[in-house]
CSV table of C-alpha atoms in Angstrom, one decimal:
chain,number,residue,atom,x,y,z
A,1,MET,CA,-67.6,-102.0,-41.9
A,2,SER,CA,-70.7,-101.9,-43.7
A,3,ARG,CA,-71.6,-104.5,-46.1
A,4,ARG,CA,-72.9,-103.7,-49.5
A,5,PRO,CA,-75.8,-105.5,-50.8
A,6,ARG,CA,-75.3,-108.1,-53.4
A,7,LEU,CA,-76.4,-107.2,-56.9
A,8,LYS,CA,-78.2,-109.6,-59.2
A,9,GLY,CA,-78.8,-109.7,-62.8
A,10,ARG,CA,-78.3,-106.7,-64.9
A,11,ALA,CA,-77.0,-104.6,-62.0
A,12,ALA,CA,-74.3,-107.1,-61.3
A,13,ARG,CA,-73.1,-107.1,-64.9
A,14,LEU,CA,-73.0,-103.3,-64.9
A,15,ALA,CA,-71.2,-103.2,-61.6
A,16,ARG,CA,-68.4,-105.4,-63.0
A,17,LEU,CA,-67.8,-102.8,-65.7
A,18,PHE,CA,-67.2,-100.1,-63.2
A,19,PRO,CA,-64.7,-100.8,-60.5
A,20,ALA,CA,-65.7,-100.7,-56.9
A,21,ARG,CA,-63.2,-98.1,-55.7
A,22,PRO,CA,-62.5,-94.9,-57.6
A,23,ARG,CA,-59.2,-94.5,-59.4
A,24,GLN,CA,-56.9,-91.5,-58.8
A,25,ALA,CA,-56.3,-89.3,-61.8
A,26,ALA,CA,-52.7,-88.9,-62.9
A,27,ARG,CA,-51.2,-85.8,-61.4
A,28,THR,CA,-48.5,-85.2,-63.9
A,29,PRO,CA,-50.7,-83.7,-66.7
A,30,PHE,CA,-52.4,-81.4,-64.1
A,31,VAL,CA,-49.0,-80.2,-62.7
A,32,LEU,CA,-47.7,-79.6,-66.3
A,33,LEU,CA,-50.8,-77.6,-67.1
A,34,VAL,CA,-50.5,-75.4,-64.0
A,35,VAL,CA,-46.7,-74.8,-64.7
A,36,LEU,CA,-47.4,-73.9,-68.3
A,37,LEU,CA,-50.2,-71.4,-67.3
A,38,LEU,CA,-47.9,-69.8,-64.7
A,39,GLY,CA,-45.0,-69.6,-67.1
A,40,GLY,CA,-47.1,-68.1,-69.9
A,41,GLY,CA,-48.5,-65.5,-67.5
A,42,LEU,CA,-45.0,-64.5,-66.3
A,43,ILE,CA,-43.8,-64.2,-69.9
A,44,GLY,CA,-46.9,-62.2,-70.8
A,45,LEU,CA,-46.2,-59.8,-67.9
A,46,LEU,CA,-42.6,-59.5,-69.0
A,47,VAL,CA,-43.6,-58.6,-72.5
A,48,LEU,CA,-46.2,-56.1,-71.3
A,49,ASN,CA,-43.7,-54.5,-68.9
A,50,SER,CA,-41.2,-54.1,-71.7
A,51,ALA,CA,-43.7,-52.6,-74.0
A,52,LEU,CA,-44.8,-50.1,-71.3
A,53,SER,CA,-41.2,-49.0,-70.6
A,54,GLU,CA,-40.5,-48.6,-74.3
A,55,GLY,CA,-43.6,-46.4,-74.6
A,56,SER,CA,-42.5,-44.4,-71.6
A,57,PHE,CA,-39.1,-43.8,-73.2
A,58,LYS,CA,-40.7,-42.7,-76.5
A,59,MET,CA,-43.1,-40.4,-74.6
A,60,ASP,CA,-40.1,-38.8,-72.8
A,61,ASP,CA,-38.3,-38.2,-76.1
A,62,LEU,CA,-41.4,-36.7,-77.7
A,63,GLN,CA,-41.9,-34.4,-74.7
A,64,LYS,CA,-38.3,-33.2,-75.0
A,65,ASP,CA,-38.9,-32.6,-78.7
A,66,THR,CA,-42.1,-30.8,-78.0
A,67,LYS,CA,-40.4,-28.5,-75.5
A,68,SER,CA,-37.5,-27.7,-77.8
A,69,LEU,CA,-40.0,-27.0,-80.7
A,70,THR,CA,-42.1,-24.8,-78.4
A,71,ASP,CA,-39.0,-22.8,-77.4
A,72,GLU,CA,-38.1,-22.4,-81.1
A,73,GLU,CA,-41.6,-21.3,-81.9
A,74,GLN,CA,-41.6,-18.7,-79.1
A,75,ALA,CA,-38.2,-17.4,-80.3
A,76,LEU,CA,-39.5,-17.1,-83.9
A,77,GLN,CA,-42.7,-15.4,-82.6
A,78,ARG,CA,-40.5,-12.8,-80.7
A,79,ASP,CA,-38.6,-12.2,-84.0
A,80,ILE,CA,-41.8,-11.7,-85.9
A,81,ASP,CA,-43.1,-9.3,-83.2
A,82,SER,CA,-39.9,-7.3,-83.2
A,83,TYR,CA,-39.9,-7.0,-87.0
A,84,SER,CA,-43.6,-6.1,-87.2
A,85,ALA,CA,-43.5,-3.5,-84.5
A,86,PRO,CA,-44.5,-0.1,-85.9
A,87,ASP,CA,-41.2,1.6,-85.1
A,88,ALA,CA,-39.2,-1.2,-86.8
A,89,LEU,CA,-41.5,-1.1,-89.9
A,90,GLN,CA,-41.0,2.7,-90.0
A,91,ARG,CA,-37.3,2.5,-89.7
A,92,ARG,CA,-37.1,-0.2,-92.4
A,93,ALA,CA,-39.3,1.9,-94.7
A,94,ARG,CA,-37.0,4.9,-94.3
A,95,GLU,CA,-34.0,2.7,-95.0
A,96,LEU,CA,-35.7,1.6,-98.3
A,97,GLY,CA,-36.3,5.2,-99.2
A,98,MET,CA,-40.1,5.3,-98.5
A,99,VAL,CA,-41.7,8.5,-97.2
A,100,PRO,CA,-44.9,8.9,-95.3
A,101,GLY,CA,-47.9,9.5,-97.5
A,102,GLY,CA,-50.0,12.6,-97.5
A,103,ASP,CA,-53.6,13.0,-96.5
A,104,PRO,CA,-55.8,10.6,-98.3
A,105,ALA,CA,-59.0,11.3,-100.2
A,106,PHE,CA,-61.9,8.9,-100.5
A,107,LEU,CA,-64.4,8.2,-103.3
A,108,ASP,CA,-68.0,7.6,-102.5
A,109,PRO,CA,-69.9,5.0,-104.6
A,110,ASN,CA,-71.6,7.9,-106.4
A,111,GLY,CA,-68.3,9.3,-107.5
A,112,THR,CA,-67.9,12.3,-105.2
A,113,VAL,CA,-64.5,12.9,-103.6
A,114,LYS,CA,-64.4,13.2,-99.8
A,115,GLY,CA,-61.3,14.9,-98.2
A,116,VAL,CA,-58.5,17.0,-99.7
A,117,PRO,CA,-55.6,14.9,-100.9
A,118,SER,CA,-52.1,16.0,-100.4
A,119,ALA,CA,-48.9,14.7,-102.0
A,120,ALA,CA,-46.3,12.8,-100.1
A,121,ALA,CA,-43.0,14.5,-99.4
A,122,LEU,CA,-40.8,14.5,-102.5
A,123,ARG,CA,-37.5,12.7,-102.6
A,124,SER,CA,-34.9,12.7,-105.3
A,125,PRO,CA,-34.0,9.5,-107.0
A,126,ALA,CA,-30.4,9.8,-105.6
A,127,ALA,CA,-31.8,9.2,-102.1
A,128,VAL,CA,-32.9,5.7,-103.1
A,129,ARG,CA,-29.9,3.3,-102.3
A,130,PRO,CA,-29.5,-0.4,-102.9
A,131,PRO,CA,-30.0,-2.7,-99.9
A,132,GLU,CA,-26.3,-3.3,-99.6
A,133,ALA,CA,-25.7,0.4,-98.9
A,134,LEU,CA,-28.5,0.5,-96.4
A,135,ALA,CA,-26.9,-2.0,-94.1
A,136,THR,CA,-24.2,0.6,-93.1
A,137,LEU,CA,-26.6,3.5,-92.6
A,138,PRO,CA,-27.6,4.6,-89.1
A,139,ALA,CA,-31.2,4.1,-88.1
A,140,PHE,CA,-31.8,7.8,-87.3
A,141,PRO,CA,-29.8,10.7,-88.6
A,142,SER,CA,-27.4,12.3,-86.1
A,143,ALA,CA,-27.2,16.0,-85.3
A,144,ALA,CA,-24.0,16.3,-87.4
A,145,THR,CA,-26.0,15.0,-90.4
A,146,ALA,CA,-28.8,17.4,-89.8
A,147,THR,CA,-26.3,20.4,-89.8
A,148,ALA,CA,-24.9,19.1,-93.1
A,149,THR,CA,-28.4,19.4,-94.8
A,150,ALA,CA,-28.7,23.0,-93.9
A,151,PRO,CA,-28.5,25.3,-97.0
A,152,GLY,CA,-24.9,26.4,-97.6
A,153,ALA,CA,-23.3,23.6,-95.6
A,154,SER,CA,-20.7,21.6,-97.3
A,155,PRO,CA,-21.0,17.8,-97.2
A,156,THR,CA,-17.2,17.4,-96.5
A,157,ALA,CA,-17.5,19.5,-93.3
A,158,ALA,CA,-20.0,17.0,-91.9
A,159,SER,CA,-19.4,13.6,-90.3
A,160,PRO,CA,-18.3,10.6,-92.4
A,161,THR,CA,-21.9,9.7,-92.9
A,162,ALA,CA,-22.7,12.9,-94.8
A,163,ASP,CA,-23.6,10.9,-97.8
A,164,THR,CA,-26.6,9.5,-95.9
A,165,THR,CA,-28.4,12.9,-95.9
A,166,VAL,CA,-31.8,13.2,-97.4
A,167,PRO,CA,-31.8,15.9,-100.2
A,168,GLU,CA,-34.4,18.6,-100.0
A,169,PRO,CA,-37.4,18.5,-102.3
A,170,ALA,CA,-36.7,20.0,-105.7
A,171,ALA,CA,-39.8,22.1,-105.9
A,172,THR,CA,-41.2,24.2,-103.0
A,173,ALA,CA,-43.9,26.7,-102.9
A,174,PRO,CA,-42.8,30.3,-103.4
A,175,GLY,CA,-42.2,32.1,-100.1
A,176,VAL,CA,-41.8,28.9,-98.1
A,177,SER,CA,-38.5,27.9,-96.8
A,178,PRO,CA,-37.1,24.5,-98.0
A,179,THR,CA,-37.1,23.1,-94.4
A,180,ALA,CA,-40.7,24.0,-93.9
A,181,ALA,CA,-41.8,22.0,-96.9
A,182,THR,CA,-40.7,18.7,-95.3
A,183,PRO,CA,-42.7,18.1,-92.2
A,184,THR,CA,-40.9,16.2,-89.5
A,185,THR,CA,-42.4,14.6,-86.5
A,186,PRO,CA,-40.3,13.6,-83.5
A,187,GLY,CA,-40.3,9.9,-83.0
A,188,ARG,CA,-41.2,8.9,-86.5
C-alpha cells in the first residue's frame, strides 16, 4: 500500500475538513426518482392510448354518418334528376293545364320585330283542374279517350276517364278541321 505524503499547515487543515475516503450517496432517493419517472411514463402512455382509441371510435362514427349522408344525398339527387327530366316536366305541365307555346318573335334593340309569332294552342277554362283532381288522371290519354274527343262521340260511351279529355279550341279558322288546329307531336 502506498503511503500518502503528510500534509503540513494550511493543507492539513483543509484535509481535515474533507474526509479521506469518499462517502456513498444514499440510494433510496435515486431509486424513488427512477420509479416515479417510470410510473409517470406508463400513466402518460395509458392516457395517450385511451385518447387515441376514443378518437378512433369518434372517427368511425363520423365515417358512418358521412356514408349515410352521402347515400341520402345521392337518393335526393336521383329524385331531383327524375323530376327535372324533360319528359317529367312536360307531363307535369300538361297535368297543370299548360300548353306548348307557339313560335316566338324577338325584338331588336332598335325596335324591329324578328320572326313571326304564333299563338299557343287554345284551351278552355274547363280543362284546368285543381291539383287534387290531377292526381287521378293518367299521364297520357288512352286510345279510348282519343275516340271520345272525336266530333259526335258521346262522353258516356267512352271509358270512365272520359272527363279527362281536352276540349277542342273554341275558335278555328274557316275551312280547317278542328283536329288540324291542334298540332300533336308523338312523344310530347
